Amino acid sequence: MDANLTDLYQQISARGQAAVENNALKLDQYLGTNHVDDRWGLTLLGHLPAHVNRNISFVLQQVKALEPDQYYYPAADRHVTIMDIVGAQPGQSFSREQFSAYQQLLQAVLADCAPAHWRFSGLMVSPGALMVKGDYSPALAQLRFKLRQAIPAAGLPLAERYPTISGHVTIARFTHRLNHPHAFLRLVQEDQALAFGNFTMSTMDLVVHDWYNHRIKMSRQIPLMG
């Protein structure tokens, strides 16, 4: 795994462990409440193959048995964020013309990009979520670099929440205080090296979606052909 990615995951894990130990989790303000979630964004994302989703679901059964009150992503909603092209904001909308302009540009860029190889292994906890750690081939870093150059050069807005280097999958979000924080941390630590599977990602999806990737307004699959 790349040293920068290893450092990032270690930092996330340290903050998450401290939040659990100090009862300082960031509870989701939308899930399980009456808040209307109107945060919409434009994202390039990757889907997980069936065997990886199956392995994640198996581990989540153990977590759910321990902490049934949290929010657990359905298998269909789990994804890897390749790039938050325009980060989700309340009330944000995109016209079909805007979506089409991004789609055409991304099709041209991704046509010269090689498929990305992935390896998912280990759980980590952040102050707000439970995640699976992902490691990826250099092709993904090159793809992100090309997009960060090509999108502004084409006169299209690029408004990432932050320039991500991560390859994680969020599988649960905290909506309540943990019933068994020490047992929860022990489970995460026991599964730090658990293998969830390897695969090659040869297509990505450009989507207008909500914060949780549960509601999708527009979507187009784009192949990587480099």
Short mmCIF file of N, CA and C in Angstrom, two decimals, residues 34-113:
data_model
loop_
_atom_site.label_atom_id
_atom_site.label_comp_id
_atom_site.label_asym_id
_atom_site.label_seq_id
_atom_site.Cartn_x
_atom_site.Cartn_y
_atom_site.Cartn_z
N ASN A 34 -36.03 13.46 11.62
CA ASN A 34 -37.02 14.08 10.73
C ASN A 34 -36.39 15.11 9.81
N HIS A 35 -35.07 15.24 9.86
CA HIS A 35 -34.39 16.17 8.96
C HIS A 35 -34.55 15.71 7.51
N VAL A 36 -34.92 16.63 6.64
CA VAL A 36 -35.01 16.32 5.22
C VAL A 36 -33.62 16.46 4.60
N ASP A 37 -33.13 15.39 4.00
CA ASP A 37 -31.80 15.42 3.41
C ASP A 37 -31.91 15.80 1.93
N ASP A 38 -31.54 17.03 1.62
CA ASP A 38 -31.58 17.49 0.22
C ASP A 38 -30.18 17.79 -0.27
N ARG A 39 -29.18 17.06 0.24
CA ARG A 39 -27.79 17.24 -0.20
C ARG A 39 -27.54 16.40 -1.45
N TRP A 40 -27.26 17.10 -2.55
CA TRP A 40 -27.03 16.41 -3.82
C TRP A 40 -25.66 16.81 -4.37
N GLY A 41 -24.99 15.83 -4.97
CA GLY A 41 -23.67 16.10 -5.52
C GLY A 41 -23.44 15.33 -6.81
N LEU A 42 -22.36 15.68 -7.50
CA LEU A 42 -21.96 15.01 -8.73
C LEU A 42 -20.68 14.23 -8.43
N THR A 43 -20.74 12.93 -8.60
CA THR A 43 -19.65 12.05 -8.16
C THR A 43 -19.30 11.03 -9.22
N LEU A 44 -18.01 10.76 -9.33
CA LEU A 44 -17.54 9.60 -10.09
C LEU A 44 -17.25 8.51 -9.06
N LEU A 45 -17.91 7.37 -9.21
CA LEU A 45 -17.77 6.32 -8.22
C LEU A 45 -17.57 4.97 -8.88
N GLY A 46 -17.13 4.01 -8.07
CA GLY A 46 -16.95 2.64 -8.53
C GLY A 46 -17.79 1.70 -7.70
N HIS A 47 -18.32 0.67 -8.33
CA HIS A 47 -19.14 -0.32 -7.63
C HIS A 47 -18.30 -1.52 -7.20
N LEU A 48 -18.82 -2.22 -6.21
CA LEU A 48 -18.15 -3.40 -5.69
C LEU A 48 -18.72 -4.65 -6.35
N PRO A 49 -17.86 -5.64 -6.66
CA PRO A 49 -18.37 -6.90 -7.21
C PRO A 49 -19.07 -7.71 -6.13
N ALA A 50 -19.80 -8.73 -6.58
CA ALA A 50 -20.64 -9.50 -5.66
C ALA A 50 -19.84 -10.15 -4.54
N HIS A 51 -18.64 -10.67 -4.84
CA HIS A 51 -17.92 -11.41 -3.80
C HIS A 51 -17.43 -10.47 -2.69
N VAL A 52 -17.07 -9.23 -3.04
CA VAL A 52 -16.65 -8.28 -2.02
C VAL A 52 -17.85 -7.85 -1.17
N ASN A 53 -18.96 -7.55 -1.83
CA ASN A 53 -20.18 -7.18 -1.10
C ASN A 53 -20.63 -8.31 -0.18
N ARG A 54 -20.52 -9.53 -0.65
CA ARG A 54 -20.94 -10.68 0.16
C ARG A 54 -20.08 -10.80 1.42
N ASN A 55 -18.78 -10.61 1.28
CA ASN A 55 -17.89 -10.70 2.43
C ASN A 55 -18.14 -9.56 3.42
N ILE A 56 -18.42 -8.37 2.90
CA ILE A 56 -18.75 -7.25 3.78
C ILE A 56 -20.04 -7.54 4.55
N SER A 57 -21.05 -8.05 3.86
CA SER A 57 -22.32 -8.35 4.51
C SER A 57 -22.16 -9.39 5.62
N PHE A 58 -21.28 -10.35 5.40
CA PHE A 58 -21.04 -11.38 6.41
C PHE A 58 -20.47 -10.76 7.68
N VAL A 59 -19.49 -9.86 7.54
CA VAL A 59 -18.90 -9.22 8.70
C VAL A 59 -19.90 -8.28 9.37
N LEU A 60 -20.73 -7.61 8.57
CA LEU A 60 -21.71 -6.69 9.15
C LEU A 60 -22.73 -7.41 10.01
N GLN A 61 -22.97 -8.68 9.76
CA GLN A 61 -23.87 -9.44 10.62
C GLN A 61 -23.36 -9.45 12.06
N GLN A 62 -22.06 -9.58 12.22
CA GLN A 62 -21.47 -9.57 13.55
C GLN A 62 -21.59 -8.18 14.19
N VAL A 63 -21.36 -7.14 13.38
CA VAL A 63 -21.44 -5.78 13.92
C VAL A 63 -22.88 -5.46 14.30
N LYS A 64 -23.83 -5.83 13.45
CA LYS A 64 -25.24 -5.57 13.73
C LYS A 64 -25.70 -6.27 15.00
N ALA A 65 -25.21 -7.47 15.23
CA ALA A 65 -25.58 -8.20 16.44
C ALA A 65 -25.12 -7.46 17.69
N LEU A 66 -24.01 -6.76 17.57
CA LEU A 66 -23.45 -6.01 18.69
C LEU A 66 -24.07 -4.63 18.83
N GLU A 67 -24.30 -3.97 17.68
CA GLU A 67 -24.79 -2.59 17.65
C GLU A 67 -25.94 -2.47 16.65
N PRO A 68 -27.12 -2.93 16.99
CA PRO A 68 -28.22 -2.97 16.01
C PRO A 68 -28.82 -1.61 15.67
N ASP A 69 -28.51 -0.56 16.45
CA ASP A 69 -29.18 0.73 16.27
C ASP A 69 -28.52 1.63 15.23
N GLN A 70 -27.37 1.23 14.70
CA GLN A 70 -26.66 2.09 13.75
C GLN A 70 -27.24 1.92 12.33
N TYR A 71 -26.78 2.80 11.41
CA TYR A 71 -27.23 2.70 10.01
C TYR A 71 -26.22 1.88 9.23
N TYR A 72 -26.70 0.86 8.54
CA TYR A 72 -25.84 -0.02 7.74
C TYR A 72 -26.21 0.10 6.27
N TYR A 73 -25.22 0.40 5.46
CA TYR A 73 -25.47 0.60 4.03
C TYR A 73 -25.98 -0.69 3.39
N PRO A 74 -27.08 -0.62 2.64
CA PRO A 74 -27.47 -1.79 1.83
C PRO A 74 -26.37 -2.09 0.81
N ALA A 75 -26.26 -3.35 0.42
CA ALA A 75 -25.21 -3.74 -0.53
C ALA A 75 -25.25 -2.92 -1.81
N ALA A 76 -26.46 -2.60 -2.29
CA ALA A 76 -26.59 -1.86 -3.55
C ALA A 76 -26.07 -0.43 -3.44
N ASP A 77 -26.00 0.12 -2.22
CA ASP A 77 -25.58 1.51 -2.04
C ASP A 77 -24.08 1.64 -1.78
N ARG A 78 -23.41 0.55 -1.44
CA ARG A 78 -21.98 0.62 -1.13
C ARG A 78 -21.19 0.96 -2.39
N HIS A 79 -20.15 1.78 -2.24
CA HIS A 79 -19.40 2.23 -3.39
C HIS A 79 -18.06 2.79 -2.95
N VAL A 80 -17.19 2.97 -3.91
CA VAL A 80 -15.93 3.68 -3.70
C VAL A 80 -16.06 5.04 -4.38
N THR A 81 -15.81 6.10 -3.63
CA THR A 81 -15.80 7.43 -4.24
C THR A 81 -14.47 7.64 -4.96
N ILE A 82 -14.53 7.72 -6.28
CA ILE A 82 -13.33 8.01 -7.06
C ILE A 82 -13.03 9.50 -6.99
N MET A 83 -14.07 10.32 -7.18
CA MET A 83 -13.91 11.77 -7.04
C MET A 83 -15.26 12.43 -6.79
N ASP A 84 -15.30 13.27 -5.75
CA ASP A 84 -16.45 14.16 -5.55
C ASP A 84 -16.25 15.35 -6.47
N ILE A 85 -16.76 15.25 -7.68
CA ILE A 85 -16.51 16.31 -8.66
C ILE A 85 -17.13 17.62 -8.19
N VAL A 86 -18.36 17.56 -7.75
CA VAL A 86 -19.01 18.69 -7.08
C VAL A 86 -19.60 18.12 -5.80
N GLY A 87 -18.98 18.44 -4.68
CA GLY A 87 -19.40 17.87 -3.40
C GLY A 87 -20.86 18.17 -3.09
N ALA A 88 -21.50 17.23 -2.41
CA ALA A 88 -22.93 17.36 -2.10
C ALA A 88 -23.19 18.57 -1.20
N GLN A 89 -24.20 19.35 -1.60
CA GLN A 89 -24.61 20.54 -0.85
C GLN A 89 -26.13 20.58 -0.79
N PRO A 90 -26.70 21.14 0.29
CA PRO A 90 -28.16 21.24 0.39
C PRO A 90 -28.74 22.05 -0.77
N GLY A 91 -29.79 21.52 -1.37
CA GLY A 91 -30.51 22.24 -2.42
C GLY A 91 -29.81 22.32 -3.75
N GLN A 92 -28.67 21.66 -3.89
CA GLN A 92 -27.92 21.73 -5.14
C GLN A 92 -28.60 20.90 -6.24
N SER A 93 -28.57 21.41 -7.46
CA SER A 93 -29.20 20.69 -8.56
C SER A 93 -28.32 20.77 -9.79
N PHE A 94 -28.54 19.85 -10.70
CA PHE A 94 -27.77 19.78 -11.95
C PHE A 94 -28.75 19.56 -13.09
N SER A 95 -28.57 20.34 -14.16
CA SER A 95 -29.42 20.15 -15.34
C SER A 95 -28.87 19.00 -16.17
N ARG A 96 -29.68 18.50 -17.07
CA ARG A 96 -29.22 17.44 -17.96
C ARG A 96 -28.10 17.94 -18.87
N GLU A 97 -28.14 19.21 -19.22
CA GLU A 97 -27.08 19.78 -20.04
C GLU A 97 -25.76 19.81 -19.27
N GLN A 98 -25.81 20.18 -18.01
CA GLN A 98 -24.59 20.19 -17.19
C GLN A 98 -24.04 18.77 -17.03
N PHE A 99 -24.94 17.84 -16.74
CA PHE A 99 -24.52 16.45 -16.57
C PHE A 99 -23.89 15.92 -17.86
N SER A 100 -24.49 16.25 -18.99
CA SER A 100 -23.99 15.78 -20.28
C SER A 100 -22.60 16.34 -20.57
N ALA A 101 -22.34 17.59 -20.18
CA ALA A 101 -21.03 18.20 -20.42
C ALA A 101 -19.95 17.46 -19.64
N TYR A 102 -20.23 17.14 -18.38
CA TYR A 102 -19.28 16.36 -17.59
C TYR A 102 -19.11 14.96 -18.15
N GLN A 103 -20.22 14.37 -18.55
CA GLN A 103 -20.17 13.00 -19.08
C GLN A 103 -19.27 12.92 -20.31
N GLN A 104 -19.43 13.84 -21.23
CA GLN A 104 -18.64 13.81 -22.45
C GLN A 104 -17.15 13.99 -22.15
N LEU A 105 -16.83 14.89 -21.22
CA LEU A 105 -15.43 15.10 -20.86
C LEU A 105 -14.86 13.85 -20.19
N LEU A 106 -15.58 13.28 -19.25
CA LEU A 106 -15.07 12.11 -18.54
C LEU A 106 -14.92 10.91 -19.46
N GLN A 107 -15.82 10.78 -20.42
CA GLN A 107 -15.67 9.68 -21.38
C GLN A 107 -14.37 9.81 -22.15
N ALA A 108 -14.02 11.04 -22.54
CA ALA A 108 -12.77 11.26 -23.28
C ALA A 108 -11.55 10.98 -22.41
N VAL A 109 -11.59 11.42 -21.14
CA VAL A 109 -10.44 11.21 -20.25
C VAL A 109 -10.29 9.74 -19.90
N LEU A 110 -11.39 9.10 -19.51
CA LEU A 110 -11.32 7.70 -19.06
C LEU A 110 -11.01 6.74 -20.20
N ALA A 111 -11.25 7.16 -21.44
CA ALA A 111 -10.91 6.31 -22.58
C ALA A 111 -9.41 6.07 -22.66
N ASP A 112 -8.61 6.97 -22.08
CA ASP A 112 -7.16 6.83 -22.08
C ASP A 112 -6.62 6.32 -20.75
N CYS A 113 -7.51 5.92 -19.84
CA CYS A 113 -7.10 5.45 -18.52
C CYS A 113 -7.23 3.93 -18.42
#
